[in-house]
XYZ file of C-alpha atoms in Angstrom:
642
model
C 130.452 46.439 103.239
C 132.517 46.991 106.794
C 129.652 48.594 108.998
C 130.305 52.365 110.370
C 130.309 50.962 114.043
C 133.364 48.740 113.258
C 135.400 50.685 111.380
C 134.874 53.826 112.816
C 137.372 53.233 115.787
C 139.836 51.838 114.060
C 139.919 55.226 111.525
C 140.374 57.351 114.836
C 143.196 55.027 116.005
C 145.188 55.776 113.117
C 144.166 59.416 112.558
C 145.883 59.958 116.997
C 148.908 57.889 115.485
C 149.741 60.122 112.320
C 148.761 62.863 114.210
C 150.737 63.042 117.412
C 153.776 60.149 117.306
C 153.839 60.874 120.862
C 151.142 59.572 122.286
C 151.840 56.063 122.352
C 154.498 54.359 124.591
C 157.120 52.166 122.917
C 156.390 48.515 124.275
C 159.319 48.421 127.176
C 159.607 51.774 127.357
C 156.178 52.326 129.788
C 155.943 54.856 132.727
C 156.537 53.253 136.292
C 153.910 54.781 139.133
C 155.780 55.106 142.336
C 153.788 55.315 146.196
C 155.458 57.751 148.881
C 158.578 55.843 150.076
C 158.764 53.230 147.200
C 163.144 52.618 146.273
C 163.814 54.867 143.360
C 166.785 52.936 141.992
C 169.910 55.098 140.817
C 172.177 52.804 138.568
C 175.257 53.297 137.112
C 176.252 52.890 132.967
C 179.379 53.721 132.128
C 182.137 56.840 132.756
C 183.408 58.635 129.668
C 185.942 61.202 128.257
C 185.802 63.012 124.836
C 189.411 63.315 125.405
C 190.229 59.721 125.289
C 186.890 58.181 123.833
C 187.545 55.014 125.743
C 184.528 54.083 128.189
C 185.156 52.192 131.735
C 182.680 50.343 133.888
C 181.282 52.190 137.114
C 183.371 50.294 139.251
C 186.944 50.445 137.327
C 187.395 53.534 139.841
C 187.200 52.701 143.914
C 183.379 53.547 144.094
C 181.123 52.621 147.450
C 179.944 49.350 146.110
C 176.469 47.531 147.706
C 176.666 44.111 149.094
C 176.021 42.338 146.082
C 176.768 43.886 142.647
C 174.036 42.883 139.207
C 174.892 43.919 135.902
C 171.365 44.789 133.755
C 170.854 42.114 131.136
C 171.830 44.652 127.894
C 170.855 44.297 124.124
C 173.294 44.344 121.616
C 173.620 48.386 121.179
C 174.396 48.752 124.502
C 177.114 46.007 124.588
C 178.811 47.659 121.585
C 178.277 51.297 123.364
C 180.407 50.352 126.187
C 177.518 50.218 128.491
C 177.548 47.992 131.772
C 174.384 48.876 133.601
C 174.827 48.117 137.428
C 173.354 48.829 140.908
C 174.959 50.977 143.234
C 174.643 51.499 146.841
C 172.617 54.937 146.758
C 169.022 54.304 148.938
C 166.481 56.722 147.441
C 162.856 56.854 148.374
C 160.187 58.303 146.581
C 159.552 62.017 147.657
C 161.478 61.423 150.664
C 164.396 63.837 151.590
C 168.299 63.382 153.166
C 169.937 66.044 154.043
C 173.290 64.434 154.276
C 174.267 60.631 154.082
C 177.449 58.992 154.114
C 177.780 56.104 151.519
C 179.878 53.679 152.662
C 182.457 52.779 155.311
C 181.705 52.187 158.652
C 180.305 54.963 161.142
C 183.270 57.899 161.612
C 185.605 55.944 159.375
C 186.268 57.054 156.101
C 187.161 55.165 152.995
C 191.068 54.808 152.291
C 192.153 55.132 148.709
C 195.631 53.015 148.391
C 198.308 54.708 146.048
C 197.273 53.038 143.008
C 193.832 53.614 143.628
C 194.419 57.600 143.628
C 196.379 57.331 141.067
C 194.432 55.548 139.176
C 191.019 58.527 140.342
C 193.622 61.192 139.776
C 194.402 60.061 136.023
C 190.740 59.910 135.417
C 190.290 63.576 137.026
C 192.783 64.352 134.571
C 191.184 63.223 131.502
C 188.068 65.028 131.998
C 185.828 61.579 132.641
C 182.267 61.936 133.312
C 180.025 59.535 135.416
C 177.061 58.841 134.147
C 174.154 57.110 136.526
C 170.106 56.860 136.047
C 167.086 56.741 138.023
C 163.992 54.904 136.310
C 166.295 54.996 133.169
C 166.646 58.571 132.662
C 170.190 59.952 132.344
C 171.434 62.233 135.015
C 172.264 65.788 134.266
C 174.499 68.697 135.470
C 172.241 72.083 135.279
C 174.686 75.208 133.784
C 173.644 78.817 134.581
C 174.997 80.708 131.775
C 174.962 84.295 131.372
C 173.765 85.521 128.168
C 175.647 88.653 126.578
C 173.384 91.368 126.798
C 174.064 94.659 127.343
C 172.684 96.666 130.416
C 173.098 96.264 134.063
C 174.736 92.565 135.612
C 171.791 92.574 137.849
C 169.508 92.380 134.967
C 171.057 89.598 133.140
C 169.323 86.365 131.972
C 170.639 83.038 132.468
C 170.560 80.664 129.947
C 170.242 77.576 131.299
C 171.661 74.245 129.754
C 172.445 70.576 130.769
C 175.499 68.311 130.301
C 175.143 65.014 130.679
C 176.403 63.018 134.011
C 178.733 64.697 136.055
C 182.093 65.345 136.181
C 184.115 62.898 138.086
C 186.684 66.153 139.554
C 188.485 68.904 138.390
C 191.758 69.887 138.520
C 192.743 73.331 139.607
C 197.078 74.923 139.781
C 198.384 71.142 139.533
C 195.635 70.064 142.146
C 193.689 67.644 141.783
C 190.198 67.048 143.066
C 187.346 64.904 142.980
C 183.966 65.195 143.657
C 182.987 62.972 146.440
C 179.473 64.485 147.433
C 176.477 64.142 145.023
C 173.009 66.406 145.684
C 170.367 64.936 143.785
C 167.511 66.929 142.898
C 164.805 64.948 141.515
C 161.556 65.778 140.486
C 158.678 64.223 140.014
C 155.160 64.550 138.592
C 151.925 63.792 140.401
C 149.691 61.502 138.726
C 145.979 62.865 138.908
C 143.803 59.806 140.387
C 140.414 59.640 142.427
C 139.807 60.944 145.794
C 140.250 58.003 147.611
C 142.899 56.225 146.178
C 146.650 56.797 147.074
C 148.405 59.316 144.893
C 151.252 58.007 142.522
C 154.325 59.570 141.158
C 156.853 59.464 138.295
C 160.249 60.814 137.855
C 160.168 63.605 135.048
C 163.727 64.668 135.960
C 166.934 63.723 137.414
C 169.670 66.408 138.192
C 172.984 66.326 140.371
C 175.315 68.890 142.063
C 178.602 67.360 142.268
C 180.707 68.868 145.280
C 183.930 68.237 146.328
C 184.182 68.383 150.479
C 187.179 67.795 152.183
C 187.150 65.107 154.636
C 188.055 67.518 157.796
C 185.199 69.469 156.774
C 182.586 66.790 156.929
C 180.997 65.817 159.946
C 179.499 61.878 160.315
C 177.812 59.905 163.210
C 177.046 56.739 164.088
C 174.508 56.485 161.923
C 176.222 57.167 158.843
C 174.483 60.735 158.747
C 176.548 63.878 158.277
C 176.643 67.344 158.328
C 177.680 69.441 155.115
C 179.800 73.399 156.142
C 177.860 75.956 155.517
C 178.635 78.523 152.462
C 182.167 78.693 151.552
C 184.185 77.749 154.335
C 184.531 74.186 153.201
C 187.994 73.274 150.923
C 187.479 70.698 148.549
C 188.941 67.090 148.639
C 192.017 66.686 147.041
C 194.002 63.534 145.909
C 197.259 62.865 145.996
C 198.087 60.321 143.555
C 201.540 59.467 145.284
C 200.529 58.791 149.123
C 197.286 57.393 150.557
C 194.301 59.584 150.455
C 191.399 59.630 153.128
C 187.758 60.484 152.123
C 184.138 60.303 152.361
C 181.630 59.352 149.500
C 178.182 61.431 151.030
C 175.211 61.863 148.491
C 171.670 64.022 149.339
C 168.163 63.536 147.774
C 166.042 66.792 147.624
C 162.571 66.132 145.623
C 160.703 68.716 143.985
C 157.399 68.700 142.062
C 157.386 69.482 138.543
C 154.163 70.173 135.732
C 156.244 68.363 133.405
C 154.331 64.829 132.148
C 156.183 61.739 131.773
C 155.386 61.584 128.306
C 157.825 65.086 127.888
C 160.260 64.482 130.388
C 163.233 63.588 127.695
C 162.693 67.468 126.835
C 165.094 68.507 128.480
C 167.581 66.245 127.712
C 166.482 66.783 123.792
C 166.989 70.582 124.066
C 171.048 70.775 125.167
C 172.123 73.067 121.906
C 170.527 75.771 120.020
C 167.494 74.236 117.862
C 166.097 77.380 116.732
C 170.039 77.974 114.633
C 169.609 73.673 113.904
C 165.974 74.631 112.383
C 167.280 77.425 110.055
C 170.679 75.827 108.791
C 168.946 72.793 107.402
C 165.642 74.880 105.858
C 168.768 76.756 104.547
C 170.718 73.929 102.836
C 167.524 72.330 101.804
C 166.542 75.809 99.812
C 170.105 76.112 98.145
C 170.229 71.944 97.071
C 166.497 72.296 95.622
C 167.211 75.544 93.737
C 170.548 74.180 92.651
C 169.221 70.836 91.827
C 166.646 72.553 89.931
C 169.375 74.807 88.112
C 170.534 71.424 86.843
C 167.567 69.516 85.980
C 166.923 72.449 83.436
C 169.820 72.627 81.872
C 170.197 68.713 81.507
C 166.733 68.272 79.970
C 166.712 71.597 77.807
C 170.510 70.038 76.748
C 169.730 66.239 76.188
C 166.078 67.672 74.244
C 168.086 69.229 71.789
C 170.583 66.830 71.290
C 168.291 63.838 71.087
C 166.247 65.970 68.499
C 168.845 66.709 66.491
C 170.399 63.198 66.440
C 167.109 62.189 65.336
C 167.017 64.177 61.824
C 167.201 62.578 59.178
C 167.032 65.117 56.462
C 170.459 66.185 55.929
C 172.571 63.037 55.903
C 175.833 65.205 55.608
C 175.088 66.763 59.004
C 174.856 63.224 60.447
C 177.956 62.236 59.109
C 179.337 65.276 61.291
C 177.437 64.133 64.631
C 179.338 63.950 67.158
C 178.788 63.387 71.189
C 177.265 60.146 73.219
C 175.725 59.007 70.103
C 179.069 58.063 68.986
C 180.106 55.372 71.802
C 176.194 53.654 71.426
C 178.123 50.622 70.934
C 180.444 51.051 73.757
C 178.560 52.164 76.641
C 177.194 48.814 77.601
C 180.760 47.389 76.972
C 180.993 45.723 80.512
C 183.984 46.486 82.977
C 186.922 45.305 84.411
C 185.917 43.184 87.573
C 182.074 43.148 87.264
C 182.277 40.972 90.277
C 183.411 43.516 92.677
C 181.643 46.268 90.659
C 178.032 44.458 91.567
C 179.179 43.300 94.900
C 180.203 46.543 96.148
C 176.681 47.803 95.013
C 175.063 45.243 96.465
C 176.456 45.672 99.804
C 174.988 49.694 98.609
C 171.633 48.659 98.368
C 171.727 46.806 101.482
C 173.186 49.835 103.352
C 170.772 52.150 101.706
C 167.521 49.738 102.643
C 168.658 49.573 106.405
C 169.395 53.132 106.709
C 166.486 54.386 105.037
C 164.277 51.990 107.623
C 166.011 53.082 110.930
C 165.801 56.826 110.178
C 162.168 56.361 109.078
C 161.741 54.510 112.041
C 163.081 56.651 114.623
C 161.170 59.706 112.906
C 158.021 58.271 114.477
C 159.282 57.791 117.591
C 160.225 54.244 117.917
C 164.211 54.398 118.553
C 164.343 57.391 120.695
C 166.912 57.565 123.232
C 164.771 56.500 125.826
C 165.255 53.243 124.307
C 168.575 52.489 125.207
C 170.787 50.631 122.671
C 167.844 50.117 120.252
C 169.276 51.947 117.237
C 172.126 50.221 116.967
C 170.598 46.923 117.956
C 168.058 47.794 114.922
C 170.621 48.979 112.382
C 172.885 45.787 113.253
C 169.751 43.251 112.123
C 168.157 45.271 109.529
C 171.479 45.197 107.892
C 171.457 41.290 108.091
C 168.167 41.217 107.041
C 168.640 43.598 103.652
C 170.971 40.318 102.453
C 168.225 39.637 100.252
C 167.735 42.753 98.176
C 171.349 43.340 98.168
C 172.228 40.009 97.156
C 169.222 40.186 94.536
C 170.428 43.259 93.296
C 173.790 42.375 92.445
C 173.523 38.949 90.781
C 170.791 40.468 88.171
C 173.628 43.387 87.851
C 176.380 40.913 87.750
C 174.415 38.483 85.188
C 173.857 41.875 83.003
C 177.787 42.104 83.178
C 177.830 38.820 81.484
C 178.989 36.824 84.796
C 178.511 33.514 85.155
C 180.498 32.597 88.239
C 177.181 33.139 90.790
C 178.166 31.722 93.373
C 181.692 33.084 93.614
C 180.003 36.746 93.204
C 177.141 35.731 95.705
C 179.854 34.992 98.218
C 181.805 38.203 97.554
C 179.194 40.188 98.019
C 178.376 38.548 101.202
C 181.864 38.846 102.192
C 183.481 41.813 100.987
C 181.826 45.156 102.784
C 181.473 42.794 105.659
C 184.742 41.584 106.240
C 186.421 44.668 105.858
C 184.255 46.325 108.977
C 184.660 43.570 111.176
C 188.589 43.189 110.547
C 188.832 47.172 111.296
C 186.019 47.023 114.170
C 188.617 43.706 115.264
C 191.937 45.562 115.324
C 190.397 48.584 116.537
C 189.332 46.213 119.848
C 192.195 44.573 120.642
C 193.692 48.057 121.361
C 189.980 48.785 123.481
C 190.831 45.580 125.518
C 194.573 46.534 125.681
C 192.985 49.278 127.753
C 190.555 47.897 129.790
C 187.839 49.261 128.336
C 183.897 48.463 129.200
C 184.071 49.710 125.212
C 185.619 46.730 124.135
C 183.224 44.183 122.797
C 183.415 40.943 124.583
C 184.245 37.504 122.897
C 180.591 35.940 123.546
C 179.409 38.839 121.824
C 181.847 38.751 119.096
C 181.088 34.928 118.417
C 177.355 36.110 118.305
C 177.469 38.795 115.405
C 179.646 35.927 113.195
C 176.983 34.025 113.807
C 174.687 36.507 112.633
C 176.967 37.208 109.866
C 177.219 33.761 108.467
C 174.036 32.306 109.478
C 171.883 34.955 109.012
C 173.019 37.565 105.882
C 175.351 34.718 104.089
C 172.713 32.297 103.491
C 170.029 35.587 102.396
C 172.789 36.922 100.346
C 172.884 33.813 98.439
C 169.003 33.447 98.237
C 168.637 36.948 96.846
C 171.579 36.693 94.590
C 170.238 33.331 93.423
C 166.995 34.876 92.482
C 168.316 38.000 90.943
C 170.749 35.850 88.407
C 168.331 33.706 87.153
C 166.038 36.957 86.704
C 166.461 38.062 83.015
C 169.093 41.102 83.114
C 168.748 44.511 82.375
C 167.073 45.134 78.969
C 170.072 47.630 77.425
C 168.908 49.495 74.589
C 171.564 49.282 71.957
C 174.110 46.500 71.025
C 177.367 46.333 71.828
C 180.443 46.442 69.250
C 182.793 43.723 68.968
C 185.679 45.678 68.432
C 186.606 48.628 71.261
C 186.380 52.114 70.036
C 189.309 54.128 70.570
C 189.022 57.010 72.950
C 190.246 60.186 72.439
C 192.782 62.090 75.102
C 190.425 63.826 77.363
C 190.505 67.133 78.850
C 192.371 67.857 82.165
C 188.679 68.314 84.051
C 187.703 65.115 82.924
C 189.919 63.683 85.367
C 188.689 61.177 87.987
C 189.942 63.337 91.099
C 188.608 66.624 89.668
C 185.423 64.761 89.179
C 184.728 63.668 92.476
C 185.916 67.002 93.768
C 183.177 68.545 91.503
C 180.643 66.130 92.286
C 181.360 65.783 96.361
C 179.843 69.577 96.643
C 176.606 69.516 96.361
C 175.379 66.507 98.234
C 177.889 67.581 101.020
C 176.553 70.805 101.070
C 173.024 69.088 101.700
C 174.705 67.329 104.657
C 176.915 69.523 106.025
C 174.770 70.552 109.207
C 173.536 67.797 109.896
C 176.921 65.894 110.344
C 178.272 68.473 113.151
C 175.373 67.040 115.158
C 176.107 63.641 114.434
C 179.432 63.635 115.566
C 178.712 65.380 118.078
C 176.364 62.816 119.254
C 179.238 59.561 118.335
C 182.174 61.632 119.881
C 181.164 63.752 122.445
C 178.365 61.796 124.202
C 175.549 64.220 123.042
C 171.480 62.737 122.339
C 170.656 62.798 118.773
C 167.373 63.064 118.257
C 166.562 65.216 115.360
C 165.342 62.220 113.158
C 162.594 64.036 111.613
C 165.357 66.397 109.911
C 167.818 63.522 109.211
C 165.090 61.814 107.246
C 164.863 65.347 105.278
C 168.545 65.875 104.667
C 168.541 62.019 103.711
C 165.746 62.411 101.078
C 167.715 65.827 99.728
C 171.166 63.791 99.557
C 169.770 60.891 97.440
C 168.184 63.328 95.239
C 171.158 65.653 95.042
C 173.484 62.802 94.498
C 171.539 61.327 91.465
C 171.722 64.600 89.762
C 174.957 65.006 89.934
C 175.653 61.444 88.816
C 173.243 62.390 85.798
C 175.161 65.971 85.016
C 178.864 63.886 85.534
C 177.927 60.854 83.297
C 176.835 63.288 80.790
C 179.804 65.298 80.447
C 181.768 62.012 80.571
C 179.871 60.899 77.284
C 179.647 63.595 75.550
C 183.598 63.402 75.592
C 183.164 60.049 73.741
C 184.788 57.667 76.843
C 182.212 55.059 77.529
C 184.061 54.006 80.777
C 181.661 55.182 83.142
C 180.948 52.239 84.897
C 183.438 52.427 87.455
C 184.254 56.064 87.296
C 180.371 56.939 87.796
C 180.589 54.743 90.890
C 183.857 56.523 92.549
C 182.609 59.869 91.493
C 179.372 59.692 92.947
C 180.409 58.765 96.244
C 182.721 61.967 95.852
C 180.975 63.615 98.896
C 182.503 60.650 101.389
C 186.232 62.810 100.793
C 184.586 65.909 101.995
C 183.243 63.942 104.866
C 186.856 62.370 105.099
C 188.027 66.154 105.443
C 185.365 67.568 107.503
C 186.408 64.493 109.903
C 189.839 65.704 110.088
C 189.454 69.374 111.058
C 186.608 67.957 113.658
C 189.288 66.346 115.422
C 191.547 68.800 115.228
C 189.658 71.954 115.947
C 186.599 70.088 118.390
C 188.272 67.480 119.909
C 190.840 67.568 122.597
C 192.367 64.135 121.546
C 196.278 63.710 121.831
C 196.691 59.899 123.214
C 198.020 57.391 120.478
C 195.097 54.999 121.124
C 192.061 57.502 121.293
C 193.215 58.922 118.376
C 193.522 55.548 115.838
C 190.364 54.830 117.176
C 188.516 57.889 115.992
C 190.176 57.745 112.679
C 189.185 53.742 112.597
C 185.864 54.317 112.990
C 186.124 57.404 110.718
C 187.370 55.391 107.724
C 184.399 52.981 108.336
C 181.718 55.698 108.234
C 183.815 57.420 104.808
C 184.070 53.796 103.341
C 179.974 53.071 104.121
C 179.062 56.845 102.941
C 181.136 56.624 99.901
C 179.210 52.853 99.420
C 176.126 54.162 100.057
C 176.116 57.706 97.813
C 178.077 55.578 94.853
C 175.541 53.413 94.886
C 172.363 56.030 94.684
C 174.412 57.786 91.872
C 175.640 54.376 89.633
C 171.966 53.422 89.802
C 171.026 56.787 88.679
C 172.951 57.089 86.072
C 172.261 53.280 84.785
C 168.986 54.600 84.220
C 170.026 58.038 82.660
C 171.899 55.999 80.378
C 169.391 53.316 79.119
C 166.812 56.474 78.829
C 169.132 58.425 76.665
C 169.997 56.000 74.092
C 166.274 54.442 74.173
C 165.289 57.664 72.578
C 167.578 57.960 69.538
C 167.599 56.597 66.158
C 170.642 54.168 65.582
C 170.999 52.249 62.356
C-alpha cells in the first residue's frame, strides 16, 4: 500500500491540472522577465490580404532593414502558413519611452522609394495588406473605438472597443494613395511582484500600434535621427505616387504603460476580437435542436425495428410469413460485397486515420496545449499525427478489405497509403506553383516539400502496411447471415430513394450541428482571425459524429426496407452528404464575405476548399459506413432465418 505522504502530492497535482488548464505553461511557451532597459525585440512575420490570400515576407516591400537580417528557425506549421519570422531595425527598451525616432537613412535624409518600389507599396496599399510584427511573440494589434447604437445623447455613448490584428500597411483615399510610415507603439507591461531588495522585473502583457501616415514636409529630424511629430491636425499624410520617385521617412515611437493584466491572460485580448456571448448561445442552440432531433429519431428507429424484428420472429401463422416483406427479404444479399472493395476500404481507411488525428488535436488543444501562443503547432501536430494514424487506418481497412473477400493485400495496403494522400499533395502541388508564380512567402519551399515525401513514404507508407498487414491476417468481420449465390433482383425504387436526394436528406442534420462553428473557422483560415474556441469545437465534433451515425442508421434503413441491398457504397456517399452543404456554404462565403476578384486568389480558395469538402466528406462517410455496418450486423443478428 502507496503511503498517504507519497501519494498525496501527486493527487493535488492532477486535481490543479483538471481543474484550471491554465495554470501550467506549455514547455517553449514560458514567460520572459525583463530589467528596466533590457531590448524588447519587435520582429516581423509575414504581411497579408483577405483580398488576395497570398502572404509576402516583411521585406518584399522597401522596409528600413538592420545591418544584418536572421530569419527565426520555424517548425513546419509556420513554413506552410507563409510565415518568415525576421528581425527588424526597431530599438525598444524595456519601460523606456521615444517620443519620436527616425528609422533609417542617414541624419536629415530621407529614404527614396524608386518607381518600382512605389509601385510595387502602392499595389500593396491597394490590396488592403496588413503587416503583422511581434514583441516577445505576441501579435501586434490595431485598437478600434466603436460606437455602439444606443439611443440617447452622442456624449453619452459607449465605445466598444475591438482589435484587428497588425496594422494596415496604408489606405487609399479619392484615387490617393497613402501609406503609413509612422508606427506609435503602446506597450504594456506587467510588474512582477518580488522581494524588497531585489530588482523589479517585467513582462509584456500587450502590444498595440497606431499607424500614422506623416508627410515628409511635415516631419522634422536632426542629427541624431530624432524627430519631431505636428501637432493635432495640421499634418497631411504621405502619399505615393506609384509613377515618379517618392521621398519619405519611416519614424516609429514607444510609449509604455502598466497594466494588472498577468502574463498568464495576456492572449485575452487577442481571444476576445468577435462577439462570444452570440458564439456561446448559437452552439448551446444547435446542440439543443441535434440532441432533441437525434432523439426524435432514435425513438422512432427502435420503436420501428422492435416491431418489425418481433413480428419477423413469429412463427405461428406461417401464411403471414409467406407475406413478409422488408430487410428480411435481402438477408442473403446484404453482405453481398461491392464493386471495388479495394477503394471502398481504402477510402475508409484513410477515414479512420483522419478521424483519429482530428479527434487528438481538438482534444488536445481543448486543454490548452496548441493555443495560438504556440505558433505553427497545430498544424505541425495535425501534419504528424496524421502520419502516425497509418497504423489504425491501415489496420482498419485490410480486416474490412479481407471481409470483402480481397486477397490482393498488398495492392490494397498501398492504395490506401496512396490514394487520400496523393490526391492532397497533387492539389496542395498545383495550387503552389501558382503561390511561387507570385512570389509568395506562402509558397512552400522545395526543402520542405522533399521533407513531407519523406514523411509520407517513410513514415505513414511503411505504418500503413504494418497496420494493414495486421488487420488482414485478423479474422474478418463475423456477418450474421450467409450470403446467396445467385443475386436477388431488385425492384424499381421510389424517386426519394435516389442517391442525390439522399445525401440532400442526410447532409441536414449534421450540418446543422456544424453550421456555427464553420463561420468561425473560416474566418480564422481566410481572414487571418485566432481560433481558439477548442473547447466548443470538441462539442460540435462529439454532436456531428453522433448526428451523422443516426442518420446513416435512419438512411440504411429506409434503403432496406425497399429491398436494395446495395448500401455499401451508397451508405458511404450519403453519409458524407453534409461535405455538399459545406461545399455550398463555401461558395456564398466567398461570395458574400470575401472581397476576392484576382484569378489566382480565387483558385486558391476554391483549391483548398475542395480539399477540406473531399476530407469532411472522408471523414463523416466514414463515421456513418461504420455506423451503419454495425446497424446492419445488429439487425439481422436478431431475427430468425431458416
Amino acid at each position: 500500500m502507496v503511503p498517504q505522504r507519497d501519494w498525496l502530492p501527486w493527487s493535488l497535482l492532477l486535481f490543479s491540472l483538471m481543474c484550471d488548464t491554465g495554470a501550467f505553461y506549455v514547455p517553449g511557451v514560458a514567460p520572459i522577465n525583463f530589467h528596466q532597459n533590457d531590448p524588447v525585440e519587435i520582429k516581423a512575420v509575414k504581411l497579408t490580404s483577405s483580398r488576395t490570400q497570398l502572404p509576402y515576407e516583411y521585406y518584399s516591400l522597401p522596409f528600413c532593414q538592420p545591418s544584418k537580417i536572421t530569419y527565426k528557425a520555424e517548425n513546419l506549421g509556420e513554413v506552410l502558413r507563409g510565415d518568415r519570422i525576421v528581425n527588424t531595425p526597431f530599438q525598444v527598451l524595456m519601460n523606456s519611452e521615444k517620443k519620436c525616432e527616425v528609422l533609417c537613412g542617414q541624419s536629415n535624409k530621407p529614404v527614396t522609394l524608386t518607381v518600382e518600389q512605389s509601385r510595387l507599396v502602392a499595389e500593396r496599399i491597394s490590396e488592403d495588406y496588413y503587416v503583422h510584427l511581434i514583441a516577445d511573440n505576441l501579435p501586434v494589434a490595431t485598437r478600434l473605438e466603436l460606437y455602439s447604437n444606443r439611443d440617447g445623447d452622442d456624449k453619452k455613448k459607449e465605445k466598444d472597443v475591438q482589435f484587428e490584428h497588425g496594422y494596415r500597411l496604408g489606405f487609399t483615399d479619392v484615387n490617393k494613395i497613402y501609406l503609413h510610415n509612422h508606427l506609435s507603439f503602446i506597450l504594456y507591461y506587467h510588474r512582477e511582484d518580488l522581494e524588497e531588495d531585489r530588482e523589479h522585473t517585467y513582462r509584456v502583457v500587450r502590444f498595440e500600434v497606431i499607424p500614422q501616415s506623416v508627410r515628409l514636409e511635415d516631419l522634422k529630424a536632426d542629427e541624431k535621427s530624432s524627430c519631431t511629430l505636428p501637432e493635432g491636425t495640421n499634418s497631411s499624410p504621405q502619399e505615393i505616387d506609384p509613377t515618379k520617385e517618392n521621398q519619405l521617412y519611416f519614424t516609429y515611437s514607444v510609449h509604455w504603460e502598466e497594466s494588472d493584466i498577468k502574463w498568464a491572460s495576456r492572449w485575452d485580448t487577442y481571444l476576445t476580437m468577435s462577439d462570444v456571448q452570440i458564439h456561446w448561445f448559437s452552439i448551446i442552440n444547435s446542440v439543443v435542436v441535434v440532441f432533441f432531433l437525434s432523439g426524435i429519431l432514435s425513438m422512432i428507429i427502435i420503436r420501428t425495428l422492435r416491431k418489425d424484428i418481433a413480428n419477423y420472429n413469429k412463427e405461428d401463422d406461417i401464411e403471414d410469413t409467406m407475406e413478409e416483406s422488408g430487410w428480411k427479404l435481402v438477408h442473403g444479399d446484404v453482405f453481398r460485397p461491392p464493386q471495388y472493395p479495394m477503394i471502398l476500404s481504402s477510402l475508409l481507411g484513410s477515414g479512420i486515420q483522419l478521424f483519429c488525428m482530428i479527434l487528438i488535436v481538438i482534444f488536445v488543444a481543448m486543454l490548452g496545449m496548441l493555443s495560438p501562443s504556440s505558433r505553427g503547432a497545430l498544424m505541425t501536430t495535425a501534419c504528424f499525427l496524421f502520419m502516425f494514424m497509418g497504423v489504425f487506418g491501415g489496420f482498419s481497412a485490410g480486416r474490412l478489405y479481407r471481409t470483402l473477400k480481397g486477397h490482393r493485400w498488398k495492392k490494397g495496403a498501398f492504395c490506401t497509403a496512396t490514394l487520400y494522400p496523393g490526391v492532397v499533395f497533387g492539389i496542395c502541388f498545383v495550387l503552389n506553383c501558382f503561390i511561387w508564380g507570385k512570389h509568395s512567402s506562402g509558397a512552400v519551399p522545395f526543402p520542405t516539400m522533399v521533407a513531407l515525401l519523406c514523411m509520407w513514404f517513410g513514415i505513414s507508407l511503411p505504418l500503413v502496411y504494418l497496420g494493414y498487414y495486421f488487420g488482414f491476417r485478423k479474422q474478418p468481420y463475423d456477418n450474421p447471415v450467409r450470403t446467396n449465390q445467385i443475386p436477388r433482383q431488385i425492384p424499381e425504387q421510389r424517386w426519394y430513394m435516389n442517391r442525390f436526394v439522399g445525401i440532400l436528406m442526410a447532409g441536414i442534420l449534421p450540418f446543422g450541428a456544424m453550421f456555427i462553428e464553420l463561420f468561425f473557422i473560416f474566418s480564422a483560415i481566410w481572414e487571418n482571425q485566432f481560433y481558439y474556441l477548442f473547447g466548443f469545437l470538441f462539442l460540435v465534433f462529439i454532436i456531428l459524429v453522433v448526428s451523422c451515425s443516426q442518420i446513416s442508421i435512419v438512411m440504411v434503413y429506409f434503403q432496406l426496407c425497399a429491398e436494395d441491398y446495395r448500401w455499401w457504397w451508397r451508405n458511404f456517399l450519403v453519409s458524407g452528404g453534409s461535405a455538399f452543404y459545406v461545399l455550398v456554404y463555401a461558395i456564398f462565403y466567398f461570395v458574400n464575405k470575401l472581397d476576392i476578384v484576382e484569378f489566382i486568389p480565387s483558385l486558391l480558395y476554391f483549391g483548398y476548399t475542395a480539399l477540406m469538402v473531399l476530407s469532411f466528406w472522408l471523414l463523416t462517410g466514414t463515421i456513418g459506413f461504420y455506423a451503419a455496418y454495425m446497424f446492419v450486423r445488429k439487425i439481422y443478428a436478431a431475427v430468425k432465418i431458416d
